[in-house]
PDB file of C-alpha atoms in Angstrom:
ATOM      1  CA  UNK A  90     -95.510   6.282  38.067  1.00 48.00           C
ATOM      2  CA  UNK A  91     -94.398   6.751  40.791  1.00 52.00           C
ATOM      3  CA  UNK A  92     -91.764   4.695  40.510  1.00 50.00           C
ATOM      4  CA  UNK A  93     -90.550   6.428  37.626  1.00 52.00           C
ATOM      5  CA  UNK A  94     -89.334   9.243  38.266  1.00 52.00           C
ATOM      6  CA  UNK A  95     -86.729   8.174  41.294  1.00 55.00           C
ATOM      7  CA  UNK A  96     -86.164   5.232  38.724  1.00 54.00           C
ATOM      8  CA  UNK A  97     -84.782   8.361  35.908  1.00 57.00           C
ATOM      9  CA  UNK A  98     -82.952   9.839  38.444  1.00 54.00           C
ATOM     10  CA  UNK A  99     -80.751   7.059  39.020  1.00 56.00           C
ATOM     11  CA  UNK A 100     -80.078   6.282  35.738  1.00 55.00           C
ATOM     12  CA  UNK A 101     -78.910  10.230  34.592  1.00 57.00           C
ATOM     13  CA  UNK A 102     -76.305   9.710  38.015  1.00 55.00           C
ATOM     14  CA  UNK A 103     -75.503   6.704  36.711  1.00 56.00           C
ATOM     15  CA  UNK A 104     -74.746   8.142  32.862  1.00 52.00           C
ATOM     16  CA  UNK A 105     -72.954  11.050  34.767  1.00 53.00           C
ATOM     17  CA  UNK A 106     -70.443   8.833  37.169  1.00 56.00           C
ATOM     18  CA  UNK A 107     -69.355   7.321  33.333  1.00 53.00           C
ATOM     19  CA  UNK A 108     -68.760   9.745  32.462  1.00 54.00           C
ATOM     20  CA  UNK A 109     -65.929  12.006  34.782  1.00 47.00           C
ATOM     21  CA  UNK A 110     -64.735   8.327  35.234  1.00 48.00           C
ATOM     22  CA  UNK A 111     -64.032   7.681  31.891  1.00 49.00           C
ATOM     23  CA  UNK A 112     -60.632   7.196  30.726  1.00 47.00           C
ATOM     24  CA  UNK A 113     -60.556  10.413  28.625  1.00 50.00           C
ATOM     25  CA  UNK A 114     -61.164  12.930  31.578  1.00 50.00           C
ATOM     26  CA  UNK A 115     -58.451  11.425  33.723  1.00 47.00           C
ATOM     27  CA  UNK A 116     -55.332  13.582  34.323  1.00 51.00           C
ATOM     28  CA  UNK A 117     -52.335  12.319  32.383  1.00 51.00           C
ATOM     29  CA  UNK A 118     -54.046  10.430  29.083  1.00 51.00           C
ATOM     30  CA  UNK A 119     -55.019  10.770  26.061  1.00 52.00           C
ATOM     31  CA  UNK A 120     -58.492  10.342  25.004  1.00 52.00           C
ATOM     32  CA  UNK A 121     -58.182   6.299  24.061  1.00 56.00           C
ATOM     33  CA  UNK A 122     -56.587   6.921  27.744  1.00 53.00           C
ATOM     34  CA  UNK A 123     -53.194   5.735  27.948  1.00 58.00           C
ATOM     35  CA  UNK A 124     -50.808   8.448  29.586  1.00 58.00           C
ATOM     36  CA  UNK A 125     -48.908  11.033  28.958  1.00 62.00           C
ATOM     37  CA  UNK A 126     -45.606  12.617  29.865  1.00 66.00           C
ATOM     38  CA  UNK A 127     -44.806  15.164  31.347  1.00 68.00           C
ATOM     39  CA  UNK A 128     -42.186  16.868  28.461  1.00 66.00           C
ATOM     40  CA  UNK A 129     -38.929  16.891  30.427  1.00 65.00           C
ATOM     41  CA  UNK A 130     -37.827  21.481  30.342  1.00 64.00           C
ATOM     42  CA  UNK A 131     -34.170  22.171  28.299  1.00 65.00           C
ATOM     43  CA  UNK A 132     -32.087  23.793  30.627  1.00 72.00           C
ATOM     44  CA  UNK A 133     -30.821  27.400  29.624  1.00 94.00           C
ATOM     45  CA  UNK A 134     -27.120  28.436  28.235  1.00 96.00           C
ATOM     46  CA  UNK A 135     -25.812  31.738  28.607  1.00 96.00           C
ATOM     47  CA  UNK A 136     -22.200  33.881  29.244  1.00 97.00           C
ATOM     48  CA  UNK A 137     -19.957  35.284  30.781  1.00 98.00           C
ATOM     49  CA  UNK A 138     -17.797  38.486  29.352  1.00 98.00           C
ATOM     50  CA  UNK A 139     -14.341  38.033  32.572  1.00 98.00           C
ATOM     51  CA  UNK A 140     -12.200  41.663  32.943  1.00 97.00           C
ATOM     52  CA  UNK A 141      -9.229  41.611  34.767  1.00 97.00           C
ATOM     53  CA  UNK A 142      -6.953  44.851  36.629  1.00 97.00           C
ATOM     54  CA  UNK A 143      -4.534  44.222  35.855  1.00 96.00           C
ATOM     55  CA  UNK A 144      -4.823  41.822  32.428  1.00 96.00           C
ATOM     56  CA  UNK A 145      -3.911  38.765  31.969  1.00 96.00           C
ATOM     57  CA  UNK A 146      -5.189  37.250  34.814  1.00 97.00           C
ATOM     58  CA  UNK A 147      -5.940  33.543  34.963  1.00 97.00           C
ATOM     59  CA  UNK A 148      -9.598  32.800  35.342  1.00 98.00           C
ATOM     60  CA  UNK A 149     -11.302  29.868  36.850  1.00 98.00           C
ATOM     61  CA  UNK A 150     -14.706  28.397  36.144  1.00 98.00           C
ATOM     62  CA  UNK A 151     -16.102  25.757  38.672  1.00 97.00           C
ATOM     63  CA  UNK A 152     -12.584  24.794  39.790  1.00 96.00           C
ATOM     64  CA  UNK A 153     -11.454  24.504  35.743  1.00 97.00           C
ATOM     65  CA  UNK A 154      -9.280  26.823  34.155  1.00 97.00           C
ATOM     66  CA  UNK A 155     -10.189  28.143  31.414  1.00 97.00           C
ATOM     67  CA  UNK A 156      -7.797  31.099  30.404  1.00 97.00           C
ATOM     68  CA  UNK A 157      -6.597  34.452  30.890  1.00 98.00           C
ATOM     69  CA  UNK A 158      -8.587  37.699  31.567  1.00 97.00           C
ATOM     70  CA  UNK A 159     -10.056  39.355  29.066  1.00 97.00           C
ATOM     71  CA  UNK A 160     -12.339  36.008  28.645  1.00 97.00           C
ATOM     72  CA  UNK A 161     -15.185  35.539  26.904  1.00 97.00           C
ATOM     73  CA  UNK A 162     -17.178  32.047  28.205  1.00 97.00           C
ATOM     74  CA  UNK A 163     -20.435  30.216  26.107  1.00 97.00           C
ATOM     75  CA  UNK A 164     -22.337  28.029  26.707  1.00 96.00           C
ATOM     76  CA  UNK A 165     -22.313  28.224  30.025  1.00 97.00           C
ATOM     77  CA  UNK A 166     -25.005  25.940  31.818  1.00 97.00           C
ATOM     78  CA  UNK A 167     -27.341  28.460  33.644  1.00 96.00           C
ATOM     79  CA  UNK A 168     -27.762  29.150  37.874  1.00 96.00           C
ATOM     80  CA  UNK A 169     -24.553  29.897  40.307  1.00 97.00           C
ATOM     81  CA  UNK A 170     -20.731  29.401  39.349  1.00 97.00           C
ATOM     82  CA  UNK A 171     -17.189  29.333  41.219  1.00 98.00           C
ATOM     83  CA  UNK A 172     -15.394  31.793  39.585  1.00 98.00           C
ATOM     84  CA  UNK A 173     -11.694  32.615  41.330  1.00 98.00           C
ATOM     85  CA  UNK A 174      -9.363  35.464  39.454  1.00 98.00           C
ATOM     86  CA  UNK A 175      -5.362  35.070  40.080  1.00 96.00           C
ATOM     87  CA  UNK A 176      -2.981  36.028  39.185  1.00 94.00           C
ATOM     88  CA  UNK A 177       0.919  35.743  40.983  1.00 89.00           C
ATOM     89  CA  UNK A 178       1.231  39.227  43.467  1.00 88.00           C
ATOM     90  CA  UNK A 179      -1.611  39.765  43.615  1.00 93.00           C
ATOM     91  CA  UNK A 180      -4.384  38.182  45.629  1.00 93.00           C
ATOM     92  CA  UNK A 181      -7.107  36.347  44.592  1.00 94.00           C
ATOM     93  CA  UNK A 182     -10.642  37.028  44.288  1.00 96.00           C
ATOM     94  CA  UNK A 183     -13.531  34.504  45.133  1.00 97.00           C
ATOM     95  CA  UNK A 184     -16.563  34.202  44.072  1.00 97.00           C
ATOM     96  CA  UNK A 185     -20.569  33.937  43.194  1.00 97.00           C
ATOM     97  CA  UNK A 186     -21.114  34.481  39.751  1.00 97.00           C
ATOM     98  CA  UNK A 187     -24.803  33.501  38.308  1.00 97.00           C
ATOM     99  CA  UNK A 188     -25.524  33.230  34.324  1.00 97.00           C
ATOM    100  CA  UNK A 189     -29.189  33.714  33.360  1.00 96.00           C
ATOM    101  CA  UNK A 190     -30.273  31.544  29.835  1.00 95.00           C
ATOM    102  CA  UNK A 191     -29.648  33.722  26.591  1.00 95.00           C
ATOM    103  CA  UNK A 192     -27.537  36.699  28.414  1.00 96.00           C
ATOM    104  CA  UNK A 193     -24.707  37.801  28.913  1.00 97.00           C
ATOM    105  CA  UNK A 194     -23.170  38.471  32.660  1.00 97.00           C
ATOM    106  CA  UNK A 195     -19.787  40.809  32.793  1.00 97.00           C
ATOM    107  CA  UNK A 196     -17.990  40.575  35.285  1.00 97.00           C
ATOM    108  CA  UNK A 197     -14.959  42.869  36.508  1.00 97.00           C
ATOM    109  CA  UNK A 198     -12.261  42.521  39.090  1.00 97.00           C
ATOM    110  CA  UNK A 199      -9.679  44.508  39.863  1.00 97.00           C
ATOM    111  CA  UNK A 200      -7.171  42.544  42.473  1.00 96.00           C
ATOM    112  CA  UNK A 201      -5.131  44.091  44.911  1.00 95.00           C
ATOM    113  CA  UNK A 202      -1.508  43.795  44.624  1.00 92.00           C
ATOM    114  CA  UNK A 203       0.563  41.092  46.424  1.00 92.00           C
ATOM    115  CA  UNK A 204       2.396  41.065  50.070  1.00 92.00           C
ATOM    116  CA  UNK A 205       5.638  39.367  51.844  1.00 94.00           C
ATOM    117  CA  UNK A 206       4.175  37.126  54.261  1.00 94.00           C
ATOM    118  CA  UNK A 207       6.621  35.470  56.715  1.00 95.00           C
ATOM    119  CA  UNK A 208       5.737  33.062  58.960  1.00 95.00           C
ATOM    120  CA  UNK A 209       8.353  31.085  61.075  1.00 95.00           C
ATOM    121  CA  UNK A 210       9.169  27.387  63.452  1.00 96.00           C
ATOM    122  CA  UNK A 211      11.620  26.094  66.253  1.00 96.00           C
ATOM    123  CA  UNK A 212      12.124  22.667  65.940  1.00 95.00           C
ATOM    124  CA  UNK A 213      15.228  22.650  68.577  1.00 94.00           C
ATOM    125  CA  UNK A 214      16.868  25.275  71.108  1.00 92.00           C
ATOM    126  CA  UNK A 215      19.469  23.019  72.558  1.00 91.00           C
ATOM    127  CA  UNK A 216      22.564  23.865  74.441  1.00 89.00           C
ATOM    128  CA  UNK A 217      25.338  22.389  73.129  1.00 89.00           C
ATOM    129  CA  UNK A 218      28.098  22.600  75.118  1.00 84.00           C
ATOM    130  CA  UNK A 219      28.055  23.194  78.643  1.00 77.00           C
ATOM    131  CA  UNK A 220      31.594  24.835  78.494  1.00 76.00           C
ATOM    132  CA  UNK A 221      33.083  27.806  79.595  1.00 82.00           C
ATOM    133  CA  UNK A 222      30.975  29.950  77.847  1.00 86.00           C
ATOM    134  CA  UNK A 223      27.383  27.610  76.986  1.00 91.00           C
ATOM    135  CA  UNK A 224      26.710  27.571  72.941  1.00 94.00           C
ATOM    136  CA  UNK A 225      22.664  27.858  72.127  1.00 93.00           C
ATOM    137  CA  UNK A 226      21.431  26.112  68.585  1.00 96.00           C
ATOM    138  CA  UNK A 227      18.769  27.224  67.148  1.00 97.00           C
ATOM    139  CA  UNK A 228      17.421  26.079  64.690  1.00 97.00           C
ATOM    140  CA  UNK A 229      13.237  25.680  62.415  1.00 97.00           C
ATOM    141  CA  UNK A 230      12.262  26.994  59.382  1.00 97.00           C
ATOM    142  CA  UNK A 231      11.158  30.276  57.430  1.00 97.00           C
ATOM    143  CA  UNK A 232       8.499  30.016  54.782  1.00 96.00           C
ATOM    144  CA  UNK A 233       6.873  33.109  52.461  1.00 96.00           C
ATOM    145  CA  UNK A 234       2.722  32.403  52.316  1.00 94.00           C
ATOM    146  CA  UNK A 235       1.672  35.902  50.612  1.00 94.00           C
ATOM    147  CA  UNK A 236       1.835  36.593  47.203  1.00 92.00           C
ATOM    148  CA  UNK A 237       4.754  38.710  46.801  1.00 92.00           C
ATOM    149  CA  UNK A 238       8.179  37.957  47.221  1.00 93.00           C
ATOM    150  CA  UNK A 239      10.656  38.726  50.146  1.00 95.00           C
ATOM    151  CA  UNK A 240      14.018  40.417  49.142  1.00 95.00           C
ATOM    152  CA  UNK A 241      16.866  40.767  52.235  1.00 96.00           C
ATOM    153  CA  UNK A 242      14.835  37.724  54.400  1.00 97.00           C
ATOM    154  CA  UNK A 243      16.999  37.680  57.587  1.00 97.00           C
ATOM    155  CA  UNK A 244      15.941  36.264  61.276  1.00 98.00           C
ATOM    156  CA  UNK A 245      17.661  38.497  64.147  1.00 98.00           C
ATOM    157  CA  UNK A 246      17.791  35.950  67.110  1.00 97.00           C
ATOM    158  CA  UNK A 247      18.955  37.339  70.287  1.00 97.00           C
ATOM    159  CA  UNK A 248      19.446  36.056  74.015  1.00 96.00           C
ATOM    160  CA  UNK A 249      18.160  38.527  77.215  1.00 96.00           C
ATOM    161  CA  UNK A 250      19.882  37.459  79.828  1.00 96.00           C
ATOM    162  CA  UNK A 251      16.309  37.544  82.923  1.00 95.00           C
ATOM    163  CA  UNK A 252      18.718  40.335  84.922  1.00 95.00           C
ATOM    164  CA  UNK A 253      18.047  43.402  84.284  1.00 91.00           C
ATOM    165  CA  UNK A 254      20.769  44.177  86.142  1.00 93.00           C
ATOM    166  CA  UNK A 255      22.995  41.549  83.144  1.00 94.00           C
ATOM    167  CA  UNK A 256      22.125  43.621  79.310  1.00 91.00           C
ATOM    168  CA  UNK A 257      25.021  44.440  78.921  1.00 93.00           C
ATOM    169  CA  UNK A 258      25.293  40.761  78.227  1.00 94.00           C
ATOM    170  CA  UNK A 259      22.786  40.533  75.688  1.00 96.00           C
ATOM    171  CA  UNK A 260      23.185  38.387  72.558  1.00 96.00           C
ATOM    172  CA  UNK A 261      22.049  39.168  69.154  1.00 97.00           C
ATOM    173  CA  UNK A 262      23.194  37.329  65.877  1.00 97.00           C
ATOM    174  CA  UNK A 263      22.161  38.079  61.948  1.00 97.00           C
ATOM    175  CA  UNK A 264      20.790  34.522  59.766  1.00 97.00           C
ATOM    176  CA  UNK A 265      20.401  36.084  56.689  1.00 97.00           C
ATOM    177  CA  UNK A 266      17.688  33.766  53.800  1.00 97.00           C
ATOM    178  CA  UNK A 267      17.915  35.719  50.644  1.00 96.00           C
ATOM    179  CA  UNK A 268      14.746  35.949  48.690  1.00 96.00           C
ATOM    180  CA  UNK A 269      11.609  33.880  49.356  1.00 96.00           C
ATOM    181  CA  UNK A 270       9.133  33.523  46.444  1.00 95.00           C
ATOM    182  CA  UNK A 271       6.360  33.572  47.865  1.00 93.00           C
ATOM    183  CA  UNK A 272       5.508  29.505  48.654  1.00 94.00           C
ATOM    184  CA  UNK A 273       9.096  29.345  49.655  1.00 96.00           C
ATOM    185  CA  UNK A 274      10.597  27.142  52.715  1.00 97.00           C
ATOM    186  CA  UNK A 275      13.850  27.443  54.036  1.00 97.00           C
ATOM    187  CA  UNK A 276      15.510  25.927  57.055  1.00 97.00           C
ATOM    188  CA  UNK A 277      17.580  27.275  59.473  1.00 97.00           C
ATOM    189  CA  UNK A 278      20.235  26.290  61.862  1.00 97.00           C
ATOM    190  CA  UNK A 279      22.141  29.402  63.882  1.00 96.00           C
ATOM    191  CA  UNK A 280      24.575  29.117  66.654  1.00 96.00           C
ATOM    192  CA  UNK A 281      25.334  31.528  69.860  1.00 95.00           C
ATOM    193  CA  UNK A 282      27.807  32.177  72.230  1.00 94.00           C
ATOM    194  CA  UNK A 283      26.240  32.386  75.920  1.00 94.00           C
ATOM    195  CA  UNK A 284      28.006  33.845  79.659  1.00 92.00           C
ATOM    196  CA  UNK A 285      27.968  30.780  81.401  1.00 90.00           C
ATOM    197  CA  UNK A 286      25.929  31.233  84.803  1.00 89.00           C
ATOM    198  CA  UNK A 287      23.296  33.717  83.298  1.00 92.00           C
ATOM    199  CA  UNK A 288      19.595  32.543  82.811  1.00 93.00           C
ATOM    200  CA  UNK A 289      18.401  33.931  79.324  1.00 95.00           C
ATOM    201  CA  UNK A 290      15.499  34.254  77.661  1.00 95.00           C
ATOM    202  CA  UNK A 291      15.877  34.290  73.619  1.00 95.00           C
ATOM    203  CA  UNK A 292      13.316  36.154  70.752  1.00 96.00           C
ATOM    204  CA  UNK A 293      13.389  35.511  67.044  1.00 97.00           C
ATOM    205  CA  UNK A 294      12.163  37.350  63.865  1.00 97.00           C
ATOM    206  CA  UNK A 295      11.969  37.687  60.764  1.00 96.00           C
ATOM    207  CA  UNK A 296      12.758  40.767  58.718  1.00 96.00           C
ATOM    208  CA  UNK A 297      12.635  41.652  54.539  1.00 96.00           C
ATOM    209  CA  UNK A 298      13.395  44.592  52.692  1.00 94.00           C
ATOM    210  CA  UNK A 299      10.721  46.666  50.852  1.00 88.00           C
ATOM    211  CA  UNK A 300      12.186  49.458  49.104  1.00 85.00           C
ATOM    212  CA  UNK A 301      14.051  50.869  51.346  1.00 89.00           C
ATOM    213  CA  UNK A 302      12.872  50.040  54.272  1.00 92.00           C
ATOM    214  CA  UNK A 303      13.375  46.839  56.266  1.00 94.00           C
ATOM    215  CA  UNK A 304      10.203  44.775  57.583  1.00 93.00           C
ATOM    216  CA  UNK A 305       9.207  42.802  60.525  1.00 92.00           C
ATOM    217  CA  UNK A 306       7.455  39.596  59.762  1.00 90.00           C
ATOM    218  CA  UNK A 307       6.609  36.371  62.365  1.00 93.00           C
ATOM    219  CA  UNK A 308       8.396  35.938  65.634  1.00 95.00           C
ATOM    220  CA  UNK A 309       9.004  33.624  67.863  1.00 95.00           C
ATOM    221  CA  UNK A 310      10.048  32.888  71.890  1.00 94.00           C
ATOM    222  CA  UNK A 311      12.155  31.044  73.399  1.00 92.00           C
TER     223      UNK A 311
END
């Protein structure tokens, strides 16, 4: 009799253990003991409605041209996307837009009026004639890296004596470039007649017309 109670307890414990470790009680298994797969969530899609001021700006989504504003893009995967809005003559807008599943995201972009941006390089500044009066040759390139065209572009080249007492011997020459559209680059070569025995320092600067006035761009010293 004294062995019957422990024996019953052991039997109950064995039955309980067998029930806890049966296949149908394991996570990820069916009642037949087969593993079940977790379903993959379907990605959501939304849309983007884009307007621009001025109208007609080109729309790039994730680097791909989609059309011109106003424009509605549909079936766009939910999440973050890069949006580029650009138009000739205006500063482009580059931003990140977040698309929400089953919703329309509205984007409105006002582009700022662009301006010319002139830069120049000097590739050579040499005396090409060492006679009674030396001849200075200066060459290089000028380019427009802005969003708008530069009209009546010119270079003002000035050779100034280092000795202020000889300032009356300063030499200035205008080199006409003409119109420079965005992305344009032009090469220049100019000659200046100097005075023998005088030490000079040189400067060159860009100018272009904006309405009724001339606007200064980049400048270099040599």
